XYZ file of C-alpha atoms in Angstrom:
638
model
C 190.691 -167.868 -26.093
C 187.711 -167.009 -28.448
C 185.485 -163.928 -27.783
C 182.809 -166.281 -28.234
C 181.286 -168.942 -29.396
C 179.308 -168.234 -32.172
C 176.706 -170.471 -34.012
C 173.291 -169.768 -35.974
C 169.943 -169.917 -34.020
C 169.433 -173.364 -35.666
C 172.948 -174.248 -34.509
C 172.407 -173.574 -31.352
C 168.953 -175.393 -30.566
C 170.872 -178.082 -32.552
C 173.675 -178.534 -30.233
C 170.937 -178.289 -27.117
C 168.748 -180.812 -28.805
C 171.680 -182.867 -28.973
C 172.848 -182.083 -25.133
C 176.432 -181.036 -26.437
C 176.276 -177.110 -26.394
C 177.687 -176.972 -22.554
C 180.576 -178.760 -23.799
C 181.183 -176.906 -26.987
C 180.385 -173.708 -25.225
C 183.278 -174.561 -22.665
C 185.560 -175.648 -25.157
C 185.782 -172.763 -27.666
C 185.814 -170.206 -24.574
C 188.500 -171.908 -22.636
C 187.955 -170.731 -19.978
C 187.100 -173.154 -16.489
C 183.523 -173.648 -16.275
C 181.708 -174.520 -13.183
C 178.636 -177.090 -12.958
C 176.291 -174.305 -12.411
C 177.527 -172.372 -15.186
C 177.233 -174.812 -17.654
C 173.471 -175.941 -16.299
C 172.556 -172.232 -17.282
C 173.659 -172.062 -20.519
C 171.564 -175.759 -21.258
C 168.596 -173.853 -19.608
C 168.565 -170.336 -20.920
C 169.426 -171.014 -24.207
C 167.654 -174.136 -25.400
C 164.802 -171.412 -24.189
C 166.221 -168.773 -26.618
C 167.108 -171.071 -29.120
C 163.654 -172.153 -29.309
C 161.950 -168.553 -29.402
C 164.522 -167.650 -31.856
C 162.943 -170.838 -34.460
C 159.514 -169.994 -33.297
C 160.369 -166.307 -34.697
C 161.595 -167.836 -38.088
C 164.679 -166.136 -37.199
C 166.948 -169.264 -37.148
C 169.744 -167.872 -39.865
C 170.427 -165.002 -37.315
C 174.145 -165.381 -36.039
C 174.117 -165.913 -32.555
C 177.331 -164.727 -30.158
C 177.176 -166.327 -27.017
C 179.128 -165.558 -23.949
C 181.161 -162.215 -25.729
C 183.904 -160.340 -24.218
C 183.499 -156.514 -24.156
C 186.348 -155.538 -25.455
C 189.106 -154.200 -23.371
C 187.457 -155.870 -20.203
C 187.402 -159.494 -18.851
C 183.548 -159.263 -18.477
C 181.279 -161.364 -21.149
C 177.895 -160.777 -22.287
C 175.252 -163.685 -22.628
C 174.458 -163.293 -25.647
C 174.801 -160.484 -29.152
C 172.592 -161.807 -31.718
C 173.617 -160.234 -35.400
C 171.546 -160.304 -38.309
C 169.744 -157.611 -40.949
C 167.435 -154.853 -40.199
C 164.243 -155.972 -41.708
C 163.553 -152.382 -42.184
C 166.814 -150.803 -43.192
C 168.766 -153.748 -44.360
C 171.503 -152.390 -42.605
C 173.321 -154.980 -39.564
C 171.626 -154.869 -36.448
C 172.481 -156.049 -33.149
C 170.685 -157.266 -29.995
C 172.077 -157.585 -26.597
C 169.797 -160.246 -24.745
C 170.726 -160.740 -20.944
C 169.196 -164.071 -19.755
C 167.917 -164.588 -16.463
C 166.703 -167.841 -14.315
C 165.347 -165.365 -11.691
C 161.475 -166.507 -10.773
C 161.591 -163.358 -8.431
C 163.078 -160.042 -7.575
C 161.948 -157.337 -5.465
C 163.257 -153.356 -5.397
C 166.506 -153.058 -2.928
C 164.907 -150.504 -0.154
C 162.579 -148.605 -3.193
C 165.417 -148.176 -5.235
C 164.910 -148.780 -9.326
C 168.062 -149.579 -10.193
C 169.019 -152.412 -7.789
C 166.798 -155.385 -6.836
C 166.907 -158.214 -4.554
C 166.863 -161.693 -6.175
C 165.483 -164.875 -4.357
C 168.385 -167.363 -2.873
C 171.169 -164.107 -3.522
C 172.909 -162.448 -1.760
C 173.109 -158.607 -1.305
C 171.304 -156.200 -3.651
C 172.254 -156.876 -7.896
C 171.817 -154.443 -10.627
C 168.457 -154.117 -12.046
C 168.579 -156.181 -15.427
C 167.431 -153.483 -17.428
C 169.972 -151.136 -16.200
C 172.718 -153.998 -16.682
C 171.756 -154.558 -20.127
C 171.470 -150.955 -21.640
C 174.569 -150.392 -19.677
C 176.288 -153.272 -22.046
C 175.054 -151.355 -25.035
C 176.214 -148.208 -24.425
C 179.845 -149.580 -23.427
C 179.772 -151.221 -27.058
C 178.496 -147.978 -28.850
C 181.337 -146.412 -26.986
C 184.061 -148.768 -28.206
C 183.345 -150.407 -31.349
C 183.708 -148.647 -34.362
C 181.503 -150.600 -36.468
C 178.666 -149.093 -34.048
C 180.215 -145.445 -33.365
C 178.662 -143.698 -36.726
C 175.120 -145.512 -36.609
C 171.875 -143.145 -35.711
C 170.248 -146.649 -33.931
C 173.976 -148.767 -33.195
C 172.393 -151.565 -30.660
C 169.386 -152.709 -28.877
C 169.030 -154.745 -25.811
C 166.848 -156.930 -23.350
C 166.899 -158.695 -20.484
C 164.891 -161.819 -20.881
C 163.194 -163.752 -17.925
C 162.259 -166.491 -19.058
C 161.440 -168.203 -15.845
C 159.514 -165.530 -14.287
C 155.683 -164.416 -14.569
C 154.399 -160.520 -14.224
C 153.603 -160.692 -10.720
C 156.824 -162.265 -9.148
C 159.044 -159.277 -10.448
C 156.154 -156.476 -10.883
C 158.839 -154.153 -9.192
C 160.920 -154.006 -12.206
C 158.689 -152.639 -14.446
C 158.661 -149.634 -12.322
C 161.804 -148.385 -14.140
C 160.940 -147.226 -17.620
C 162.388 -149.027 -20.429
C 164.569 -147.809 -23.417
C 165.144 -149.780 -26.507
C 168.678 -150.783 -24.839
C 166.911 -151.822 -21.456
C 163.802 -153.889 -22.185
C 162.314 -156.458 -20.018
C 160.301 -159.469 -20.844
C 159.540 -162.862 -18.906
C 157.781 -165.959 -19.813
C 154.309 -164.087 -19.588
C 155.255 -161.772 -22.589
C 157.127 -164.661 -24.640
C 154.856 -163.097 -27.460
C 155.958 -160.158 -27.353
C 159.919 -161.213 -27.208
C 159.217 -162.790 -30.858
C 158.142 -159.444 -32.350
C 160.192 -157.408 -30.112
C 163.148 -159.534 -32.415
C 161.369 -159.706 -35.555
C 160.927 -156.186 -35.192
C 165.064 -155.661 -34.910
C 165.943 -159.115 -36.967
C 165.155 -160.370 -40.310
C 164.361 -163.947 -41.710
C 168.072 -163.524 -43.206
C 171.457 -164.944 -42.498
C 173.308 -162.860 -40.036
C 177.189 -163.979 -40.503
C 178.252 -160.958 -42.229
C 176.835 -158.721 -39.356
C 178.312 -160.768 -37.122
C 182.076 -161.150 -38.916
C 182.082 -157.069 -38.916
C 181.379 -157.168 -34.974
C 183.403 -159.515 -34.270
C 186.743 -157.949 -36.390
C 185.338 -154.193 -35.737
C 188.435 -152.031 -34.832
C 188.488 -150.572 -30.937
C 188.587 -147.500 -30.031
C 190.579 -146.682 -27.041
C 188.942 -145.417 -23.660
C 187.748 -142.592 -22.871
C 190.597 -140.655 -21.433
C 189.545 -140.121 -17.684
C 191.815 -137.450 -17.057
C 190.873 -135.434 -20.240
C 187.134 -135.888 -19.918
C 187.412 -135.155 -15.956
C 186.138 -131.981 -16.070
C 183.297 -132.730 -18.156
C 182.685 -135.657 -15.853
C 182.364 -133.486 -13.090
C 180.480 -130.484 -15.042
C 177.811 -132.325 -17.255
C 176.187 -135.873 -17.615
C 179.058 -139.275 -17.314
C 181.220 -139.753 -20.385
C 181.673 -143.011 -19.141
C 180.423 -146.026 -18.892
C 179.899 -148.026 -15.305
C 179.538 -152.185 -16.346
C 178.104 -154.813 -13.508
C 180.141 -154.646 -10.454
C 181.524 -150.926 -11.696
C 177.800 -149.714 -11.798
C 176.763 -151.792 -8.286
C 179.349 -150.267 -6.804
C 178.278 -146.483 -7.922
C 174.497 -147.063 -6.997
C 175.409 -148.816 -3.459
C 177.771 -145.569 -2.708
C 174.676 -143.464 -3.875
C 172.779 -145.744 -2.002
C 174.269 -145.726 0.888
C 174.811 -141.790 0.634
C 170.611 -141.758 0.685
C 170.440 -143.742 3.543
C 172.957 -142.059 5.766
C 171.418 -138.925 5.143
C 167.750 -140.553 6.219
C 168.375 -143.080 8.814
C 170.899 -140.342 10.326
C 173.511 -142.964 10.461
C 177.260 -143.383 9.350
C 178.179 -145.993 7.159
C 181.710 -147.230 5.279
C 182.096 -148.602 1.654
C 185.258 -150.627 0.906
C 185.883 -151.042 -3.236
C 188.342 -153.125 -3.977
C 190.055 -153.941 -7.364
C 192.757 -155.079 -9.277
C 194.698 -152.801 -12.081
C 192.169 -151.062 -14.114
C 189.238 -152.335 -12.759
C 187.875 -149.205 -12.733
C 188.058 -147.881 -9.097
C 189.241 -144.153 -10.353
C 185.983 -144.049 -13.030
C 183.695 -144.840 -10.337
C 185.286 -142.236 -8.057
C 184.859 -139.810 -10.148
C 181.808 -140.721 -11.874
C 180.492 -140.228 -8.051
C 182.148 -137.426 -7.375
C 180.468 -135.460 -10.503
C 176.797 -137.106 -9.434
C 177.413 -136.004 -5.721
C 178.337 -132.887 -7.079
C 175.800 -132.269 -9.317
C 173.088 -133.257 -6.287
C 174.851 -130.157 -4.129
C 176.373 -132.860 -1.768
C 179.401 -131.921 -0.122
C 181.868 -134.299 -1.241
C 185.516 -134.392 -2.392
C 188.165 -136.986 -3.727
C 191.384 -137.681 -1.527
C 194.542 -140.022 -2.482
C 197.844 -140.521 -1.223
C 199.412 -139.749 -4.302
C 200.880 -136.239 -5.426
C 200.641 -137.264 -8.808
C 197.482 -138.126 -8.800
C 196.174 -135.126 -7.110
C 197.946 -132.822 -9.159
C 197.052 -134.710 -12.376
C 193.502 -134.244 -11.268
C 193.469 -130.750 -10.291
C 194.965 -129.902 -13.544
C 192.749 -131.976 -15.747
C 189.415 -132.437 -13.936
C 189.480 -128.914 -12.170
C 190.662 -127.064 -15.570
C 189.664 -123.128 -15.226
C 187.909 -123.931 -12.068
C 188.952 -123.173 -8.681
C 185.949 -124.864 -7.039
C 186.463 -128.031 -8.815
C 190.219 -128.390 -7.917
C 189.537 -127.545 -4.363
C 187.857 -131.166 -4.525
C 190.868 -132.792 -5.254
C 192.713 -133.600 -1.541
C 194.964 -135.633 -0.025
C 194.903 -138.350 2.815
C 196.490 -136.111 5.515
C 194.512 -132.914 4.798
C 191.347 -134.398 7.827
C 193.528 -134.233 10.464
C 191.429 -130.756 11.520
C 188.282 -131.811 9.525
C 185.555 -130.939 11.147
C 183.841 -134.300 12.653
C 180.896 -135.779 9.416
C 181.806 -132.211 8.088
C 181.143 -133.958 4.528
C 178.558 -136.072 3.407
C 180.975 -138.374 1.339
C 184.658 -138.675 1.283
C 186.125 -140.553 -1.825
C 189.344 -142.554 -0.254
C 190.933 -142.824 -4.027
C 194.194 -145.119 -4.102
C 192.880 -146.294 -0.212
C 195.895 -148.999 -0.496
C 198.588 -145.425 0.429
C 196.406 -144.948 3.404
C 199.481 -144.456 6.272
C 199.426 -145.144 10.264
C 199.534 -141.380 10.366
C 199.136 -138.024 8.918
C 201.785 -136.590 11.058
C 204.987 -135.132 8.328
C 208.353 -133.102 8.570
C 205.581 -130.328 8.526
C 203.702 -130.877 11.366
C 203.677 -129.290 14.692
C 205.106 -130.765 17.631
C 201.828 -130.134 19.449
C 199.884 -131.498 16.685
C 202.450 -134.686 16.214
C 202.388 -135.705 20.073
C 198.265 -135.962 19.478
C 197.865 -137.308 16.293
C 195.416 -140.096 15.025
C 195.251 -142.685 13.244
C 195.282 -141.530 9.862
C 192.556 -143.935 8.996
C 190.435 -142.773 11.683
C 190.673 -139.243 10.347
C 189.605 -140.503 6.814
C 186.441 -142.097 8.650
C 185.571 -139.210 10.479
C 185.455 -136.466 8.113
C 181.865 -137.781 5.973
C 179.114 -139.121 6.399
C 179.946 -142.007 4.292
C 183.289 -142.433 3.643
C 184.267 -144.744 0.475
C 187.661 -146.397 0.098
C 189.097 -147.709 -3.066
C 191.867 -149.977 -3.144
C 194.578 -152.479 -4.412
C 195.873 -154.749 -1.813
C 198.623 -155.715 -4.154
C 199.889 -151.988 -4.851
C 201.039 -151.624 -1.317
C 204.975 -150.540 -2.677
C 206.016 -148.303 -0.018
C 206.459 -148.576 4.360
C 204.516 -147.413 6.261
C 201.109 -147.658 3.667
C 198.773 -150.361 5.272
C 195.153 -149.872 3.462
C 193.561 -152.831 3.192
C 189.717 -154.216 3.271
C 190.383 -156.252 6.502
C 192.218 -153.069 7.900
C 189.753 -150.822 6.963
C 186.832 -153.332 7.660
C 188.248 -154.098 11.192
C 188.775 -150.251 12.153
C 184.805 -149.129 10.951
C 183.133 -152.308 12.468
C 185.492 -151.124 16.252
C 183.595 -147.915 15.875
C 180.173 -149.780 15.353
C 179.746 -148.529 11.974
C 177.784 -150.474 9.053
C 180.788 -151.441 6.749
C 179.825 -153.038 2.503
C 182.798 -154.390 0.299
C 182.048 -154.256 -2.964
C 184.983 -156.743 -5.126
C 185.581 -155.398 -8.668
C 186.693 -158.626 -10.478
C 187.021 -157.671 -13.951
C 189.736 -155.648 -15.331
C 189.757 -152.857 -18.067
C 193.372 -152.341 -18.307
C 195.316 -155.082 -19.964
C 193.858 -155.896 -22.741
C 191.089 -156.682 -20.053
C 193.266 -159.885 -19.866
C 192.586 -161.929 -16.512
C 195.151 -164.215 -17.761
C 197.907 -161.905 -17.899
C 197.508 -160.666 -14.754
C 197.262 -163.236 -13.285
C 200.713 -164.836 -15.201
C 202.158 -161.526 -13.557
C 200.858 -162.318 -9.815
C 202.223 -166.302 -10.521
C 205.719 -164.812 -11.625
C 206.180 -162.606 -8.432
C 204.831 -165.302 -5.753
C 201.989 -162.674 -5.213
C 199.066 -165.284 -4.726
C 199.546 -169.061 -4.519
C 199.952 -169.895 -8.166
C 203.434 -171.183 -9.701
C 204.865 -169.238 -12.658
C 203.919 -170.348 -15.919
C 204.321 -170.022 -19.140
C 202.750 -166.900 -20.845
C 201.873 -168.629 -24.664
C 199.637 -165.480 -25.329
C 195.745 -164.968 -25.270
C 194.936 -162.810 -27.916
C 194.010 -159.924 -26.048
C 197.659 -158.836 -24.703
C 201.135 -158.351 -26.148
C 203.714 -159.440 -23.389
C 207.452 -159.327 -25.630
C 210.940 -159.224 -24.012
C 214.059 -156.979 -25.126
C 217.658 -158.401 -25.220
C 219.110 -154.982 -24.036
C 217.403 -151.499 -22.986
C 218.154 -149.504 -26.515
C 215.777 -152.410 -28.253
C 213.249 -151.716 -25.125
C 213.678 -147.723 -25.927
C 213.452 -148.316 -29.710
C 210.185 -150.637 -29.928
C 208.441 -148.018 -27.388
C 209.488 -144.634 -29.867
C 207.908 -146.236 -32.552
C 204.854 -146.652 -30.772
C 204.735 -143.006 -29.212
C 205.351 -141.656 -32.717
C 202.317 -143.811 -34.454
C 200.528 -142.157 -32.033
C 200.397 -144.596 -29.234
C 201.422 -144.099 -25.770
C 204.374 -145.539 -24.112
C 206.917 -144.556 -21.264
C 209.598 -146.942 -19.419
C 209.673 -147.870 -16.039
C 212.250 -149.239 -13.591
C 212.612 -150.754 -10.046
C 214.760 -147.997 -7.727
C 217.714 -149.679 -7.988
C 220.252 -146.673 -9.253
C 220.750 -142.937 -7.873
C 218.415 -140.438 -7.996
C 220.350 -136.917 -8.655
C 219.139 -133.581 -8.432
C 218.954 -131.563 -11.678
C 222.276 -130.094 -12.691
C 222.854 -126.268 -12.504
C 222.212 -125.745 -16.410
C 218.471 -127.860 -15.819
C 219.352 -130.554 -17.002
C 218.838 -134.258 -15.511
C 221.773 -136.506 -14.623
C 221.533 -139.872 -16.599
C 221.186 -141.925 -13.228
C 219.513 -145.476 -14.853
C 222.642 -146.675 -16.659
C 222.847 -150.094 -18.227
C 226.437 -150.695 -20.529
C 226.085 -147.764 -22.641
C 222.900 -146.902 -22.347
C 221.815 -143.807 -19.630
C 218.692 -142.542 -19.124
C 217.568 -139.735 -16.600
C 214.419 -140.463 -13.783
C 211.427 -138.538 -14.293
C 211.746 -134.726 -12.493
C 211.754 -135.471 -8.454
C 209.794 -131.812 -8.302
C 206.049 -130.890 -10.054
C 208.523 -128.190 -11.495
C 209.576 -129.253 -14.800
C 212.973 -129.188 -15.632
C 213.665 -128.193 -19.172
C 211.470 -129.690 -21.447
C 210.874 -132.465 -19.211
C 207.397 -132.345 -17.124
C 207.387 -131.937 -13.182
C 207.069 -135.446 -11.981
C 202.959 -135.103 -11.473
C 202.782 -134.944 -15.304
C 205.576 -137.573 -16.040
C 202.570 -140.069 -17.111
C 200.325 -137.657 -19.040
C 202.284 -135.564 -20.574
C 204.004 -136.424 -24.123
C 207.708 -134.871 -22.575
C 208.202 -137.641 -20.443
C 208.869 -140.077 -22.726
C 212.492 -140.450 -22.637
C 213.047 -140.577 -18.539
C 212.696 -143.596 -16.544
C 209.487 -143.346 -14.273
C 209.822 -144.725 -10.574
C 206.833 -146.445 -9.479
C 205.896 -143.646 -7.142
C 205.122 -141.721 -10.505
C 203.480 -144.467 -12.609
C 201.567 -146.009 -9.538
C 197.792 -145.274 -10.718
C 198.664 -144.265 -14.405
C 197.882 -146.494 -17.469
C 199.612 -145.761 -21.029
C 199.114 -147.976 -24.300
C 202.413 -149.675 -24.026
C 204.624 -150.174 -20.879
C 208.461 -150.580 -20.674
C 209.739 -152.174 -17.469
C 213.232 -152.387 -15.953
C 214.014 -155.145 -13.865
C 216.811 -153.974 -11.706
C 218.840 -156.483 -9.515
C 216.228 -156.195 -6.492
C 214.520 -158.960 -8.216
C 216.891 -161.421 -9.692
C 216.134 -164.819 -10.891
C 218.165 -168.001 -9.216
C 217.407 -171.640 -9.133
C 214.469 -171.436 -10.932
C 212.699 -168.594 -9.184
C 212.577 -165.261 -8.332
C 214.115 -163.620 -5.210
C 214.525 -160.516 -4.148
C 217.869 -158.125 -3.189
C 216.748 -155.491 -0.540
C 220.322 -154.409 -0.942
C 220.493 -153.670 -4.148
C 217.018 -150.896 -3.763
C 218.228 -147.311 -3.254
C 215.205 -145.760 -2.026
C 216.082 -144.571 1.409
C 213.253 -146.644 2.951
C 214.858 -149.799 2.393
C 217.946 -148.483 4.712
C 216.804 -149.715 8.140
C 215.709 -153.518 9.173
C 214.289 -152.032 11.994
C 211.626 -149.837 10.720
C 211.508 -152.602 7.854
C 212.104 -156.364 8.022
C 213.205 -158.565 5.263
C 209.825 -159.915 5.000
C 207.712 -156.446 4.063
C 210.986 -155.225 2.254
C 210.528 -158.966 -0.116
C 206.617 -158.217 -0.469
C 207.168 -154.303 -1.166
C 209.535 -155.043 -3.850
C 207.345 -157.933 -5.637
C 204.135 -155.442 -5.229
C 206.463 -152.862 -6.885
C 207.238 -154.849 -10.303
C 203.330 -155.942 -10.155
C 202.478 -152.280 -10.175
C 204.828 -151.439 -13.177
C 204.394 -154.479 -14.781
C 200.068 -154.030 -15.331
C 200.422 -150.508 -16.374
C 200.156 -151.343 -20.105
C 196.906 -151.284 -21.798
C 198.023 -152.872 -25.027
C 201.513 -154.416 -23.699
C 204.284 -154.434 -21.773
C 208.248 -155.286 -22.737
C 210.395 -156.439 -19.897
C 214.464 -156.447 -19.774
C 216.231 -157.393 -16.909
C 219.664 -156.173 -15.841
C 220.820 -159.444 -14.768
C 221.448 -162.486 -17.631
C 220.652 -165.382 -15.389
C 216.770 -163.537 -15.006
C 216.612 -162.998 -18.732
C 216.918 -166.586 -19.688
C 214.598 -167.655 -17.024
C 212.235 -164.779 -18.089
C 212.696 -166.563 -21.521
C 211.791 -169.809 -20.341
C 208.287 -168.506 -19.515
C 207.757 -166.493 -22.416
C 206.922 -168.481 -25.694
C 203.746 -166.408 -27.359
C 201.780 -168.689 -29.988
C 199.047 -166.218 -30.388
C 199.631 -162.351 -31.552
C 197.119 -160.282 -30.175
C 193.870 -159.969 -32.572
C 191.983 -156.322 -31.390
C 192.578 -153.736 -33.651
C 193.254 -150.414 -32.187
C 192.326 -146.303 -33.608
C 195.050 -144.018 -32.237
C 194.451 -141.935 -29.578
C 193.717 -138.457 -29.804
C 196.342 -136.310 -27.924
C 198.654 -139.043 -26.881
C 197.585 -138.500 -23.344
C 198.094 -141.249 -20.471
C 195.065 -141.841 -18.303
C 194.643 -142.688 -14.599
C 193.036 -145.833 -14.170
């Protein structure tokens, strides 16, 4: 799969002349194309095609339908081409839109309402300057440049009047706007950026530009939540932050509740826009914090995000911390990880006259704000007892008469931002209704397998000492001892010869290995075998996984061994059936298996799953994105 398909401007109005460019469009993306798709790109760009000859600008290098790197989500078009003015490549981001009308979404300038849609969509000015600044963020041919990229959002189907309202937002040379009225002015808006020259060299050194990892969220946390966003919110990321600002607004003025579901596969960004939310609330002198159900992630938090700050870690919760919360004591509760949510928040801990009233925990959660927002996985569900899910949630608010919004995050910024490997992952573990298949590579992620665990151990220690991260996971399938009296950790995952320790049960660390909060972020825990309680939420560069003999391989598919799991909740069929002990132990390999953001290595334990793990491995294509070594060698939280 390309990144795009490229052509000149005379190309292009070429193949639309000719009535082929749907089809070569379709064919060099490979990717399936739906009717309506491919009727806008025979609208929009025979248009730009067109204004691009009427410009004299027809040697320009045109990149239509790009994929921003490290995501799944593509751009309509990057033209490339000289600077008539510095001679140096230039860039333009051009968003194209069929819209004939659009309206502000209740006075708001940054999302509008668009005839025959529905629901509120970003304003296309915001949407396209938001594109720019993710690619001045992550490609190093742009990263040094005083002026990197430009952008617009062209309307070519609209007039002045019809979409007055989004002109009320002022424009930055990455957010223009222009429709068929000012067609004029498009021309010497891209003379003004392009010259009469050929482009292809500008566009060869975008298109082979190294990446630069992303922005760490756990390092810049604390920044995040101190001064303006160090990161970037794209299309459904960005609708998502404005409708939970949104909907913040108009709680507080219409003096009624309302609920947000977000939901999202691995790295779709659900933690970015938590926090990017949590620092805007916080900078507006809202009363908001962040809750999860994870200790890790909480910990990780308060010891990145709330560095030398007491007030900033006190934001940083868990789920079973409302149970006393006063009732819309906050104005907005951010449900991180919303997939851990439990029946209740009753513990070992509790009192007995707190236990024998205790609520749904759930109903807590909705209680405590104003607006409470809930971020989840459906398909990281790895443990009993955890039911979050947007029918769940959905279904609970709308019993209580509350105004309930999902927002869906569909593309993915772990991965490689590959779709397709995810979704080879969800087809190998009978997680959706797809058959396994084999993975022949994309280009964009490095899937390998290891004959034994010492080749697994060896491929990831040369990647954490070039400077890349990696750590090795398993399935709980082998004892779990307490440190010995001299602090040192008992070599439970053993394989033949090869022993490995877990990572530290405790946040204490034990020796020189980090407390299991840290296990993911810190450089020490490379060399102990994370459990997916520990890596559930984390991301590193490169991802070693374990397949125990929960999850063996016979007659051609994949079954699972509840037997074989040693984590105590696995013990009793009558707190869990077969059924939710099958599902908890394919959602736990999904979780460890799309933790990688460059690649993952699998071994299994059992021979009979190797070969059939080899029959749907066969990689034609190495990946092609070059990548600058992190900084730090930190793990982020996704």
């Amino acid at each position: 799969m390309l990144s795009a398909f490229r052509t000149s401007a005379d190309g292009l109005l070429r193949y639309a002349t000719a009535g082929t460019l749907a089809d070569r469009i379709a064919e060099q993306i490979g990717h399936n194309v739906s009717a309506a798709e491919r009727r806008s790109w025979e609208r929009s760009l025979t248009v730009l095609g067109q204004d691009l000859a009427d410009a004299s600008l027809g040697q320009v290098e045109v990149l239509v339908e790009y994929q921003l790197p490290l995501t799944s989500k593509r751009v309509d078009v990057v033209l490339a081409g000289v600077h008539p003015r510095t001679a140096e490549d230039s860039y333009v981001v051009v968003e194209l839109k069929q819209w004939s009308q659009a309206e502000s979404y209740e006075g708001s300038d940054r999302l509008v309402l668009v005839e025959h849609a529905r629901g509120p969509r970003l304003h296309p000015g915001v949407q396209v300057g938001d594109y720019c600044e993710y690619l001045t963020d992550f490609l190093g041919v742009l990263s040094h440049r005083r002026s990197p990229i430009v952008g617009a959002a062209y309307l070519h189907n609209a007039v002045d009047r019809d979409v007055n309202d989004l002109f009320v937002r002022r424009p930055t040379e990455q957010s223009r706007i222009f429709t068929k009225q000012r067609r004029g002015q498009f021309l010497d808006y891209l003379r003004t950026h392009l010259a009469p020259a050929p482009g292809a060299a500008a566009a060869d050194r975008f298109l082979t530009s190294s990446v630069r990892p992303s922005k760490h969220l756990l390092s810049y946390a604390a920044a995040e939540l101190k001064v303006r966003s160090h990161f970037t919110l794209i299309d459904e990321q960005r609708l998502a932050y404005e409708l939970v600002l949104h909907a913040v607004e108009r709680a507080r003025a219409a003096d009624r509740k309302s609920v947000l579901v977000v939901s999202g596969g691995p790295g779709s960004g659900k933690s970015v826009i938590a926090l990017s939310v949590l620092g805007e609330l916080a900078r507006q002198q809202r009363s908001v914090m962040h809750a999860t159900g994870s200790r890790s992630f909480t910990q990780t938090l308060r010891r990145y995000a709330g560095k030398g700050s007491t007030r900033l870690k006190n934001l940083f919760g868990y789920f079973n911390s409302f149970m006393a919360a006063e009732r819309n004591g906050l104005d907005v509760l951010i449900c991180d990880e919303a997939h851990r949510i439990r029946e209740t928040s009753v513990n070992r801990f509790t009192p007995k006259a707190k236990r024998d009233k205790a609520r749904p925990q759930i109903d807590e959660l909705i209680a405590a704000a104003r607006v409470p927002v809930f971020l989840l996985d459906e398909h990281q569900v790895v443990k009993p007892g955890e039911l979050g899910s947007v029918d769940v949630i959905s279904a609970y608010a709308k019993q209580l008469n509350l105004d309930v919004e999902v927002v869906s995050l569909h593309d993915q910024f772990r991965c490689g931002g590959s779709d397709a490997y995810e979704d080879w992952v969800l087809d190998l573990l009978g997680l959706d209704s797809g058959e396994p298949s084999v993975w022949t590579g994309d280009g964009r992620f490095d899937l390998r397998l290891a004959e034994s665990p010492e080749e697994m151990e060896a491929f990831l220690q040369a990647k954490q000492a070039a400077g890349e991260t990696a750590r090795m996971s398993a399935g709980y399938c082998w004892p779990w001892s307490d440190p010995r009296p001299d602090d040192s950790l008992v070599p439970d995952v053993q394989v033949g010869g090869w022993a490995r320790p877990w990572n530290v049960k405790s946040d204490r660390s034990v020796g020189d290995a980090p407390g299991s909060a840290f296990w993911a972020t810190d450089p020490n825990g490379f060399g102990q075998v994370g459990c997916v309680y520990t890596a559930q939420g984390f991301e590193y560069q490169w991802s070693g996984v374990i397949i125990g003999p929960d999850l063996i391989a016979r007659d051609g598919r994949l079954v699972t061994q509840r037997t074989e799991s040693r984590d105590p909740a696995f013990r009793s069929r009558k707190q869990l059936s077969d059924f939710e002990a099958d599902r908890l132990i394919r959602n736990t390999y999904k979780v460890l298996m799309t933790r990688g953001m460059r690649g993952t290595i699998l071994y299994s334990t059992d021979p009979e799953t190797r070969s059939y793990l080899a029959s749907l491995v066969d990689v034609k294509r190495l990946v092609e994105t070059t990548y600058e070594p992190v900084a730090g060698g930190a793990a982020t939280h996704s």
